[in-house]
Short mmCIF file of C-alpha atoms and ligand atoms in Angstrom, two decimals:
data_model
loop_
_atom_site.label_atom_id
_atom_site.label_comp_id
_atom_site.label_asym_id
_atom_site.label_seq_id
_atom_site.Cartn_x
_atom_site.Cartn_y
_atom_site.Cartn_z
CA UNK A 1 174.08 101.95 102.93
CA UNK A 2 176.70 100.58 105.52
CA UNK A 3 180.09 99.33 103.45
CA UNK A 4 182.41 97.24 105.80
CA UNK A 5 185.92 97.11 104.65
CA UNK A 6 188.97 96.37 106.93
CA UNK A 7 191.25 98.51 104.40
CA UNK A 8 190.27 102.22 104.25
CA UNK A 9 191.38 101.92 100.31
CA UNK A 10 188.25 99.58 99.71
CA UNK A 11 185.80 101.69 101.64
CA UNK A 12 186.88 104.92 99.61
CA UNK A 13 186.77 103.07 96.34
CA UNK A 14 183.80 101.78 97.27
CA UNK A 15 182.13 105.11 97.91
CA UNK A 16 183.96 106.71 94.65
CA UNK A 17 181.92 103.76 92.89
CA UNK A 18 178.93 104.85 94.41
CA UNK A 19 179.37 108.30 94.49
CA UNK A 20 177.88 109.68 90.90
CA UNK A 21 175.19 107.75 91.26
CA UNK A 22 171.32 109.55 90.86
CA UNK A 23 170.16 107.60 94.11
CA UNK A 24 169.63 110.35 97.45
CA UNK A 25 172.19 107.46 98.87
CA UNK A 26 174.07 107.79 102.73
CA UNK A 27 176.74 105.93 102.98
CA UNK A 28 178.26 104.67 106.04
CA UNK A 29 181.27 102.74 106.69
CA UNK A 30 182.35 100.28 109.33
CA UNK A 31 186.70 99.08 109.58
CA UNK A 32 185.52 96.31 111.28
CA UNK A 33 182.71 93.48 111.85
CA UNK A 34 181.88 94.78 115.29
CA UNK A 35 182.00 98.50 114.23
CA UNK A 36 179.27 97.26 111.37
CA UNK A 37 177.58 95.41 114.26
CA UNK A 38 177.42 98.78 116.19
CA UNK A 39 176.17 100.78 113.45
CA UNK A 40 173.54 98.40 112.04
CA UNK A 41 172.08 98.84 115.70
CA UNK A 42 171.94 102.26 115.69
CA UNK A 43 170.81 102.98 112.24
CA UNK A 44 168.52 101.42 109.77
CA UNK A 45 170.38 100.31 106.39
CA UNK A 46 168.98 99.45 102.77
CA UNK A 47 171.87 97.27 102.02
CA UNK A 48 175.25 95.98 103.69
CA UNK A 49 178.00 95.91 101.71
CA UNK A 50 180.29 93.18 103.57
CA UNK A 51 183.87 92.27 102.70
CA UNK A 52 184.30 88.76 103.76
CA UNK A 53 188.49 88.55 105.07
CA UNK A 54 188.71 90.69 108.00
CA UNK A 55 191.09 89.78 111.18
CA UNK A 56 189.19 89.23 114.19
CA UNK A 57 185.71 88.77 112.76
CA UNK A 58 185.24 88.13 108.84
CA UNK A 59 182.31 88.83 107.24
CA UNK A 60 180.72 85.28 107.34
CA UNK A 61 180.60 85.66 110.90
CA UNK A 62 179.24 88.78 110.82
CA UNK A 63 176.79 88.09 109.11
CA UNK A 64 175.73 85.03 110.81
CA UNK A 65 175.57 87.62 113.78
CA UNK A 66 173.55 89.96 111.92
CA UNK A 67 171.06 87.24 111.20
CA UNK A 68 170.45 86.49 114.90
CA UNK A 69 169.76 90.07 115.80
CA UNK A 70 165.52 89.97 115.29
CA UNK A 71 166.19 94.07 114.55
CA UNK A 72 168.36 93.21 111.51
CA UNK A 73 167.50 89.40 110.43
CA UNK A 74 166.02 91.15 107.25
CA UNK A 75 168.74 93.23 106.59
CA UNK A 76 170.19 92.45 102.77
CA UNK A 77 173.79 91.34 102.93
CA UNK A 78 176.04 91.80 100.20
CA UNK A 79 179.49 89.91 99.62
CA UNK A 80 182.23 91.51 98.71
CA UNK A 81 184.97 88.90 98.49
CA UNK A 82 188.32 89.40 96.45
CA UNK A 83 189.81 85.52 96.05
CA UNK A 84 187.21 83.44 97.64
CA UNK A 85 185.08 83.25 94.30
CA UNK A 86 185.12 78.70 94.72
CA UNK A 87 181.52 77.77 95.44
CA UNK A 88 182.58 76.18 98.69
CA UNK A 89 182.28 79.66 99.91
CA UNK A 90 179.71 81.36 97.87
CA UNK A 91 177.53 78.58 99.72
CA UNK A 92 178.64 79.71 102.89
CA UNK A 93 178.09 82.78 102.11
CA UNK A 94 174.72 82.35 101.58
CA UNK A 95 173.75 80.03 104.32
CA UNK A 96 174.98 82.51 106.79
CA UNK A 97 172.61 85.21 105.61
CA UNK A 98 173.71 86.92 102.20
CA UNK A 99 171.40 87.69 99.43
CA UNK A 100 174.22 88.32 96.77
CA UNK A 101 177.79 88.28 96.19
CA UNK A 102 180.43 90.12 94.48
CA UNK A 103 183.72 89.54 93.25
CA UNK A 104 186.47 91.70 92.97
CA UNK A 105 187.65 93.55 90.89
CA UNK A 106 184.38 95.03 91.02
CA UNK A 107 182.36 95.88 88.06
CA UNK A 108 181.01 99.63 88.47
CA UNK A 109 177.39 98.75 86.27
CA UNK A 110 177.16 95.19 88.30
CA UNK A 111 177.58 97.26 91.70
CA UNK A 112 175.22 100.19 90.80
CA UNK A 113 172.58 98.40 89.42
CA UNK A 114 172.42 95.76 92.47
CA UNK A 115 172.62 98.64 94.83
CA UNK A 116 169.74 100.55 93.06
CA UNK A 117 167.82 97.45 93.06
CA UNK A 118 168.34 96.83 97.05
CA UNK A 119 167.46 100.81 97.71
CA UNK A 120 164.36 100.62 95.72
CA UNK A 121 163.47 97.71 97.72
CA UNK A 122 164.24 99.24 100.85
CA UNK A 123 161.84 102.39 99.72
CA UNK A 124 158.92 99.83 98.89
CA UNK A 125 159.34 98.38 102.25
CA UNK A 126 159.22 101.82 104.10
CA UNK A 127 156.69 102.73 101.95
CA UNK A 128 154.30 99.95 102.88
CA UNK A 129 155.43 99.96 106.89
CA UNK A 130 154.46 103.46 106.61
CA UNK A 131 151.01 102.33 104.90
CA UNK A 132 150.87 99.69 107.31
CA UNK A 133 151.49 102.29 110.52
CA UNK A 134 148.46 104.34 109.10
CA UNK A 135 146.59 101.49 108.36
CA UNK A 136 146.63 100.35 111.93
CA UNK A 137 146.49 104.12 113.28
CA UNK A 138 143.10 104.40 111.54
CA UNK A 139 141.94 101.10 112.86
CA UNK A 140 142.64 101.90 116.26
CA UNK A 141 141.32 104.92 116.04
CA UNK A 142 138.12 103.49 114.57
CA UNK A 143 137.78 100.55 117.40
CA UNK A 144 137.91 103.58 119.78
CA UNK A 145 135.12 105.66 118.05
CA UNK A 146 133.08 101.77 117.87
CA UNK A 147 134.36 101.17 121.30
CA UNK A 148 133.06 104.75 122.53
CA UNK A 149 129.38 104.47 120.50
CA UNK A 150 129.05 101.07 121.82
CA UNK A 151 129.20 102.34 125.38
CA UNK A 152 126.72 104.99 124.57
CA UNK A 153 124.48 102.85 123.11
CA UNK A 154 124.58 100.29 125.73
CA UNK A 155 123.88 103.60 128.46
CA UNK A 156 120.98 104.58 125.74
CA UNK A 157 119.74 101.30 125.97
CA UNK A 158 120.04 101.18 129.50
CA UNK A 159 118.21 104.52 129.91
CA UNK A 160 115.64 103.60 127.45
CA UNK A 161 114.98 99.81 129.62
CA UNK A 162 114.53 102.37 132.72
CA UNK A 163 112.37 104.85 130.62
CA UNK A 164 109.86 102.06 129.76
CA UNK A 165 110.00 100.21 132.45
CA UNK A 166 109.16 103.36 134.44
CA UNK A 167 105.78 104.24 132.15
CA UNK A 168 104.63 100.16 131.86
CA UNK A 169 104.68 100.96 135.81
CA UNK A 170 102.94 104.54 135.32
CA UNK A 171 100.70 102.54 132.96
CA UNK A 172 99.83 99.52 135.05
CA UNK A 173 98.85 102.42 138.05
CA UNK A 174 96.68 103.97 136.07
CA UNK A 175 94.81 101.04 134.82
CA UNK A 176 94.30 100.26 138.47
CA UNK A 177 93.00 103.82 139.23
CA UNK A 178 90.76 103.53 135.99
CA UNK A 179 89.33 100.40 136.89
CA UNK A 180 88.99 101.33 140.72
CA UNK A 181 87.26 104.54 139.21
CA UNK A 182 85.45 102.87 137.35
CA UNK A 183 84.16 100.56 140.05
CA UNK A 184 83.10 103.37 142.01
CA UNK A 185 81.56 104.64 139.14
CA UNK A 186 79.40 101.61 138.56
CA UNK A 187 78.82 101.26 142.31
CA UNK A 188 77.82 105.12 142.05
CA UNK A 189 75.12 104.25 138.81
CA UNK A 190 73.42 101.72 140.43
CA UNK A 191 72.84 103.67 144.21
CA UNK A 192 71.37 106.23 141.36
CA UNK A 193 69.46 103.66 139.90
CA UNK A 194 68.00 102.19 143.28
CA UNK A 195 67.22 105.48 144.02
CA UNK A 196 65.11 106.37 141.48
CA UNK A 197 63.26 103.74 141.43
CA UNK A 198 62.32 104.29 145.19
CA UNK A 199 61.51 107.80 144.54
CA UNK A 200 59.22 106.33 141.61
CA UNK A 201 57.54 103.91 143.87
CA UNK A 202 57.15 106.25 145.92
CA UNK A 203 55.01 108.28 143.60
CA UNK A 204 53.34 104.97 142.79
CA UNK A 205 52.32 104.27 146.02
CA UNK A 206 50.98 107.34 146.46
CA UNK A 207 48.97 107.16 143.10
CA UNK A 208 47.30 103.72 144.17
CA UNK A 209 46.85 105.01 147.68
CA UNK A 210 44.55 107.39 146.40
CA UNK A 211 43.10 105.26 143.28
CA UNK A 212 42.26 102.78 146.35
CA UNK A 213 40.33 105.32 148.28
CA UNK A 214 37.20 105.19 145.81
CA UNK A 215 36.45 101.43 145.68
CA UNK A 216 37.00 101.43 149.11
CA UNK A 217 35.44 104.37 150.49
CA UNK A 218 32.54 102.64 148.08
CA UNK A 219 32.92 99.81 150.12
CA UNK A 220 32.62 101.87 153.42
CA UNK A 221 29.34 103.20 152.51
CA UNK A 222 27.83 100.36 151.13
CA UNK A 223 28.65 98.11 153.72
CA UNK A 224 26.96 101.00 156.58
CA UNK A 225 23.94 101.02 154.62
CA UNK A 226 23.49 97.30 154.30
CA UNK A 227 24.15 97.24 157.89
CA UNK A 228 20.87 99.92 158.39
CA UNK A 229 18.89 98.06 156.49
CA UNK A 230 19.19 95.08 157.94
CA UNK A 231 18.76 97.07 161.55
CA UNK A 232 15.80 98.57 160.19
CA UNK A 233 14.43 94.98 158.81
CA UNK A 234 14.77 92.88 162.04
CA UNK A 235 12.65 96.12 163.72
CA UNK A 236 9.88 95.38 161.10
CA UNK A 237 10.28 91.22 162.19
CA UNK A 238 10.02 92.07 165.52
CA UNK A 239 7.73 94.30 166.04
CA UNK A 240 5.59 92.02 163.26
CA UNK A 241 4.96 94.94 161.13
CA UNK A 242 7.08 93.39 158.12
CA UNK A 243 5.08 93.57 155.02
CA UNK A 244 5.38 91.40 152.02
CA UNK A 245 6.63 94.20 149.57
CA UNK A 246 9.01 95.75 152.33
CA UNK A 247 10.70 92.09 152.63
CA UNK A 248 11.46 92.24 148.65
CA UNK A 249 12.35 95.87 148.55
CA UNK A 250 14.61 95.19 151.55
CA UNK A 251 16.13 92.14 149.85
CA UNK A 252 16.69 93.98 146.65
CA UNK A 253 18.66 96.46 147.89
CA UNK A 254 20.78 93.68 150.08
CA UNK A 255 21.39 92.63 146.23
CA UNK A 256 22.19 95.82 144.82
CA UNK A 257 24.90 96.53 147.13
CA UNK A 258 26.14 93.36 147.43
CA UNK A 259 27.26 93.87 143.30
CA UNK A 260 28.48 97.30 144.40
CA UNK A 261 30.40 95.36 146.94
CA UNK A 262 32.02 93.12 145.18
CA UNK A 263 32.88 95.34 142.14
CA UNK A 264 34.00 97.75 144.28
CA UNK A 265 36.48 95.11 146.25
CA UNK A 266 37.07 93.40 142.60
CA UNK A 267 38.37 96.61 141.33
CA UNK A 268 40.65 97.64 144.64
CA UNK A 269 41.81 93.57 144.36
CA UNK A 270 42.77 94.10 140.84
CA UNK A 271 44.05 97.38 141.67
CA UNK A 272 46.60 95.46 144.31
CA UNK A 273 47.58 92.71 142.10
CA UNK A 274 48.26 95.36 139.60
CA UNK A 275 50.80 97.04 141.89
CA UNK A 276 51.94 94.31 143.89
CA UNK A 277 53.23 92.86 140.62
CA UNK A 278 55.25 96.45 139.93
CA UNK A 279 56.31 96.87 143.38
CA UNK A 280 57.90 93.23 143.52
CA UNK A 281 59.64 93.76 139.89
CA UNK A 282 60.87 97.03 141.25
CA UNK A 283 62.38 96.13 144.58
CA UNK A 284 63.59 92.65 143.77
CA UNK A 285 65.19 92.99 140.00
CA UNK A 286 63.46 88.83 140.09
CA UNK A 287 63.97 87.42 136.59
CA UNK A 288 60.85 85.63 135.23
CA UNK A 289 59.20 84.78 132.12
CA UNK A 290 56.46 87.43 131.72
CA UNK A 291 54.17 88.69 129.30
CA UNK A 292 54.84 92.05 127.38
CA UNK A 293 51.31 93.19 126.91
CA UNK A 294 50.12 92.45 130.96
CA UNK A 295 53.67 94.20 132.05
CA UNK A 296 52.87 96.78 130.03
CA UNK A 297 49.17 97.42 131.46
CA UNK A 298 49.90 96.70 134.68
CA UNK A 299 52.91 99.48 134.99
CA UNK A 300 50.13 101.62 132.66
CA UNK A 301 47.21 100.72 135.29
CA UNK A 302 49.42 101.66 138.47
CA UNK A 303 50.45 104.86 136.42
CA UNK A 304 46.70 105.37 135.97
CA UNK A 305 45.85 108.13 138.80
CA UNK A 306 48.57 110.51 137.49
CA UNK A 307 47.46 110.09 133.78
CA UNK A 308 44.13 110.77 134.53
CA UNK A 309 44.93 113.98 136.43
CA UNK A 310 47.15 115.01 133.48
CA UNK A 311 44.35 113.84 131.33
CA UNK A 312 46.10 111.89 129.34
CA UNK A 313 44.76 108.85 127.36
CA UNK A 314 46.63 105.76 126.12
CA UNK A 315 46.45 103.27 123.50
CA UNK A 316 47.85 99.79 123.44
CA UNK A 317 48.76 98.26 120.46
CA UNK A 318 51.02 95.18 121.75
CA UNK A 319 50.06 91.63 120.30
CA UNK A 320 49.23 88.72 122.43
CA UNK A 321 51.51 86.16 123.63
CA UNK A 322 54.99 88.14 122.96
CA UNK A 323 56.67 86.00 125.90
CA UNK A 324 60.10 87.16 127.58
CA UNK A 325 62.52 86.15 129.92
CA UNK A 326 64.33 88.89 131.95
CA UNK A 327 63.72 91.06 134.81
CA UNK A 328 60.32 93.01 133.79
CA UNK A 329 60.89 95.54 136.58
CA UNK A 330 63.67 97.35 134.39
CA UNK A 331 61.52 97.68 131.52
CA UNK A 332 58.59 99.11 133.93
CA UNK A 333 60.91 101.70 134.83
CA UNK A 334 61.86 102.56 131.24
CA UNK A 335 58.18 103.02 130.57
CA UNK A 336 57.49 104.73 133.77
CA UNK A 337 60.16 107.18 133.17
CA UNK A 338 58.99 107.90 129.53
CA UNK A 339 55.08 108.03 130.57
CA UNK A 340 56.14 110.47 133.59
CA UNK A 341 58.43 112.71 130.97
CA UNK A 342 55.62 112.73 128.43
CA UNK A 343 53.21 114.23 131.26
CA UNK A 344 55.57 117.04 132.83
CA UNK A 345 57.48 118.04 129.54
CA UNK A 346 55.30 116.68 126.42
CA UNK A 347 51.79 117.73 127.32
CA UNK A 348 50.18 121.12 129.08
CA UNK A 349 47.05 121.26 130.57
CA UNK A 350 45.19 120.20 127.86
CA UNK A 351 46.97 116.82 128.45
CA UNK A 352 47.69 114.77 125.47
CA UNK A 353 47.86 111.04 124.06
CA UNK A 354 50.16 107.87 124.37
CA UNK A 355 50.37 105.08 122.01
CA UNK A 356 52.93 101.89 122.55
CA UNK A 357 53.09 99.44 119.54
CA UNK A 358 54.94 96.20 119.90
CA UNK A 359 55.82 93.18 117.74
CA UNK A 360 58.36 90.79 117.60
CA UNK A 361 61.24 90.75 115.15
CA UNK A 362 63.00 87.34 115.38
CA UNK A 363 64.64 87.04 118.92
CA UNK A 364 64.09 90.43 119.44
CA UNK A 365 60.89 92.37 120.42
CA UNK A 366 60.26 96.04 118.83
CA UNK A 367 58.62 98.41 121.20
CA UNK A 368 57.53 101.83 119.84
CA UNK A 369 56.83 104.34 122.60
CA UNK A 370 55.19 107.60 120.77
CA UNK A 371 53.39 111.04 122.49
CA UNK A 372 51.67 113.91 120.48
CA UNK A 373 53.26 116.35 122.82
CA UNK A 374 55.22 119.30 121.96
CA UNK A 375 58.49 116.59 120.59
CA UNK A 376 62.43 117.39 120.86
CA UNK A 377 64.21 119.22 118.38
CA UNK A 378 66.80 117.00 116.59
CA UNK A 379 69.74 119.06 117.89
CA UNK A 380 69.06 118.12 121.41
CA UNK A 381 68.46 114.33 120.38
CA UNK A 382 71.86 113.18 121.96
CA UNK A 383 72.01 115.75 125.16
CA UNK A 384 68.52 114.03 126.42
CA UNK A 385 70.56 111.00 127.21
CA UNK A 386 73.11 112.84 129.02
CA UNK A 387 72.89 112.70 132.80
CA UNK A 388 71.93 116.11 134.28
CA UNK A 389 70.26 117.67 131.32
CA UNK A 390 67.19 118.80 131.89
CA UNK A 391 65.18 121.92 130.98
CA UNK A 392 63.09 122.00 134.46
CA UNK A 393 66.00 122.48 136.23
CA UNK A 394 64.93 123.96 139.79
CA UNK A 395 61.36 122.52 138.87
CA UNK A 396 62.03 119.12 140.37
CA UNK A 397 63.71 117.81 137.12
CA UNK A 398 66.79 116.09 137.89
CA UNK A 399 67.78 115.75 134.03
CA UNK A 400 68.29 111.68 134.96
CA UNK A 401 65.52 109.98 134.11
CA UNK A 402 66.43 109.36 129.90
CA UNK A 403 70.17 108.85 131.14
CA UNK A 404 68.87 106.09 133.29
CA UNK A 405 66.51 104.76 130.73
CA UNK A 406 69.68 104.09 128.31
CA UNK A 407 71.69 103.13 131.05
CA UNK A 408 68.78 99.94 131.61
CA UNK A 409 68.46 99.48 127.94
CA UNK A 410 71.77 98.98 127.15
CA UNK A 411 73.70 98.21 130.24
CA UNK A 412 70.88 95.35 131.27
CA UNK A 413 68.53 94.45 129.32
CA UNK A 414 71.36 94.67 126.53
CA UNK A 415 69.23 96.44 124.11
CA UNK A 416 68.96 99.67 122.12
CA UNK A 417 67.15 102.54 122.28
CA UNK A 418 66.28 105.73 119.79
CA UNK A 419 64.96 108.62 119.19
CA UNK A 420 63.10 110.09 116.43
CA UNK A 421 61.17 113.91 117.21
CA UNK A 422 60.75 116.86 115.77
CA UNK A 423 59.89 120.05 117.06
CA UNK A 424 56.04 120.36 117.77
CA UNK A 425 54.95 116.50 116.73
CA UNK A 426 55.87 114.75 119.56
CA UNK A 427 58.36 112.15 120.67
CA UNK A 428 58.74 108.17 119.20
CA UNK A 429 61.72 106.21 121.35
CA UNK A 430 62.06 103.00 119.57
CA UNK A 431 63.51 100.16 122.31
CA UNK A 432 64.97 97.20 120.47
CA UNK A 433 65.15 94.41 123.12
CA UNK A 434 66.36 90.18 122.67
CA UNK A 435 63.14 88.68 123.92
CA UNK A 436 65.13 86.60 126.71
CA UNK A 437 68.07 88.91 128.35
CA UNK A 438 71.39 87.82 127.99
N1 LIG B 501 58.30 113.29 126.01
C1 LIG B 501 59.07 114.38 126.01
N2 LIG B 501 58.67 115.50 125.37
C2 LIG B 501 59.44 116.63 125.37
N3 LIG B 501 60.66 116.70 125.97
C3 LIG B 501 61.12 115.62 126.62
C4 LIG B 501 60.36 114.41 126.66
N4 LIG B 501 61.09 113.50 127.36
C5 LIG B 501 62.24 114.11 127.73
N5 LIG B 501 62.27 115.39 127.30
C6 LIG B 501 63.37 116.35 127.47
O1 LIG B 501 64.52 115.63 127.88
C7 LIG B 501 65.04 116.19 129.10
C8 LIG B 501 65.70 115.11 129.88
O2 LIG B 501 64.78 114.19 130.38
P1 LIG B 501 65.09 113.41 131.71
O3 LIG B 501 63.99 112.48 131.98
O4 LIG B 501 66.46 112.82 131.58
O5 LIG B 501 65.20 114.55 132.80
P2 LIG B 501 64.01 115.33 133.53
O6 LIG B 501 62.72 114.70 133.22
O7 LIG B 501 64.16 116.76 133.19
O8 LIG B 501 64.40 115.08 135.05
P3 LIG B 501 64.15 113.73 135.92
O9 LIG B 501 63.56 112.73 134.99
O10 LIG B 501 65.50 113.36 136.38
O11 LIG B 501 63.25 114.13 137.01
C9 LIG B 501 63.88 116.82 129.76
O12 LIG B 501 64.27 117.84 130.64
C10 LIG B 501 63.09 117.37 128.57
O13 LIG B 501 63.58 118.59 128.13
MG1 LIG B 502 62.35 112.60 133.43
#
């Protein structure tokens, strides 16, 4: 507490007032109002006890001084004032800055308890500037923490953006490779597929080659011996020894081969149209509307050779009129494929029997392929598919043949196949195809 008193007498009274009292109270005391201005600038005061008549500068003045320092505007000013008690100056008093006043001769209870009053004040303020001080400590201190996870959040973020960015890139290159893979791939199945089917012709071709040479070489030999007779009948004519019965023996031969003739050409003509209709399915993958039942004996009549060297029979069981619309070449090499597989692994040299049943089944047409061979056991049902399994390998099997029979059934005539075997009874491939190809 600063006490400002011009008279040392009033300053030690003052503190003997004050000196008892229970309060942990430091007093300070100023002669003058400058000296009071001095101190008040140095230190920081609870109260100012302020004696208003002083030479040079009274306490009104003071005080009014005191108010324009921002450092000690809030500073609580207390009169002490000895004759002045007329409320002209107790208003002065105030207006300059006091908060109370008191008039001598002082009353020891009146000062104590005002003082007490002003110093518990003064702790309440400290108190809550010292709250306040922590209170903003800890919210800097927070902001910086937020301040310092924002900025590692934003880099997360940032490394995160990069991170994706980086794989939708890695992503979007390996799509590309995929798809250029898969290209290949496709590009790959169908030289395969070509292929095959050359080879296949090939073996076709030579099948009818040879089928051809019998109603030809018929054709051969007839044809010479028609030719003799003839040579030896215009001797007979003109030499004049023709007799009646040699004219109609010689004219009923002349009849006889002429039938041989033309079944013999009939059956090499049917032979061709039989192929020609294969070979132009095969190499030119033409759509057209065709009949299931002639497809199917015409691929079964160019197939006829090898089956009858295997001795193997057939039986057709396909209804008349089932009408389609695709390219009937793909489904010749389906049955090729399964007739060829039912000869070199089904059947030994006994040979063996083929039966294909057919019917229609709304939009779709149900084609039953079955052998009596020696069948497939049900654990290898799903590896015949496969490309490259075989069980002749190194005896000309390629192990392709079922994979591309799937890969026609599904891939382009955008049906189904399946198989149902056991061990020892043979095979039964069920092909489920829409009657007009997608
Ligand atoms: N009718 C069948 N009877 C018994 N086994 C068969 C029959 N059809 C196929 N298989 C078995 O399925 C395997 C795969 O047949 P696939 O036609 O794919 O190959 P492959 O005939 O061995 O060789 P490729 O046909 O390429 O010359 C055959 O090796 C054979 O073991
Ligand atoms: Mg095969």
């Amino acid at each position: 507490m600063l006490m400002v008193d011009d008279r040392p007498e009033n300053l030690t009274a003052l503190a003997a007032l004050l000196s008892d009292m229970e309060l942990d109270l430091e007093l300070v005391s100023a002669s003058s109002g400058n000296e009071a201005l001095r101190q008040t600038l140095k230190g920081d005061f609870a109260l100012v006890l302020l004696d208003v008549q002083m030479p040079q500068m009274d306490g009104l003045e003071t005080a009014a001084l005191l108010r324009a320092n921002p450092k000690t505007r809030h500073l609580p000013i207390m009169f002490v004032t000895a004759g002045m008690q007329d409320n002209h100056h107790l208003f002065k008093g105030y207006e300059s800055g006091a908060v109370d006043y008191l008039v001598k001769p002082i009353e020891p209870l009146v000062l104590r308890s005002k003082v007490r009053v002003f110093c518990e004040l003064y702790a309440q303020r400290r108190e809550i500037e010292f709250h306040k001080t922590h209170l903003e400590t800890t919210v800097a201190e927070r902001t910086a923490e937020l301040t310092a996870l924002t900025g590692r959040l934003r880099e997360e973020c940032g490394a995160r953006a990069a991170s994706e960015e980086a794989q939708r890139q890695l992503n979007e290159q390996l799509e590309q490779r995929v798809d250029a893979r898969t290209d290949e791939l496709r590009r790959a199945m169908d030289q395969i597929i070509e292929s095959e089917k050359l080879a296949s012709l090939g073996g076709i071709v030579a099948g009818v080659a040879h089928e051809l040479n019998t109603p030809i070489g018929n054709i051969i030999m007839m044809s010479s011996a028609l030719g003799d007779r003839m040579g030896e009948l215009a001797k007979a004519v003109r030499e004049g020894t023709l007799t009646k019965s040699a004219l109609f023996a010689a004219v009923d031969d002349c009849l006889s081969a002429t039938r041989i003739l033309t079944h013999s050409a009939s059956r090499a003509g049917e032979m061709i149209d039989s192929f020609k209709q294969v070979a132009v399915d095969q190499t030119s993958k033409r759509r057209r509307q065709f009949d299931l039942r002639e497809t199917v004996h015409d691929i079964l009549h160019t197939l006829g050779v090898v089956m009858r060297h295997a001795k193997v029979s057939h039986e057709l069981r396909i209804a008349q009129g089932i009408r389609m619309d695709g390219c009937p070449g793909d489904l010749e090499q389906i049955l090729s494929n399964l007739v060829m597989n039912s000869i070199r692994h089904g059947f030994g040299d006994s040979g063996g029997r083929i039966v294909i049943d057919a019917q229609r089944a709304g939009d779709k047409v149900e084609i039953v392929y079955q052998d009596n061979g020696v069948g497939i056991p049900p654990e290898l049902h799903a590896k015949v598919f496969e490309p490259f399994y075989t069980t002749k390998l190194g005896q000309g099997g390629s192990g392709l043949g079922m994979f591309i029979v799937r890969n026609l059934a599904h891939g382009v005539l955008k049906g189904d196949i399946r198989l149902d075997s056991a061990c020892g009874q043979g095979v039964k491939f069920t092909l489920t195809l829409p009657l007009v190809t997608p």
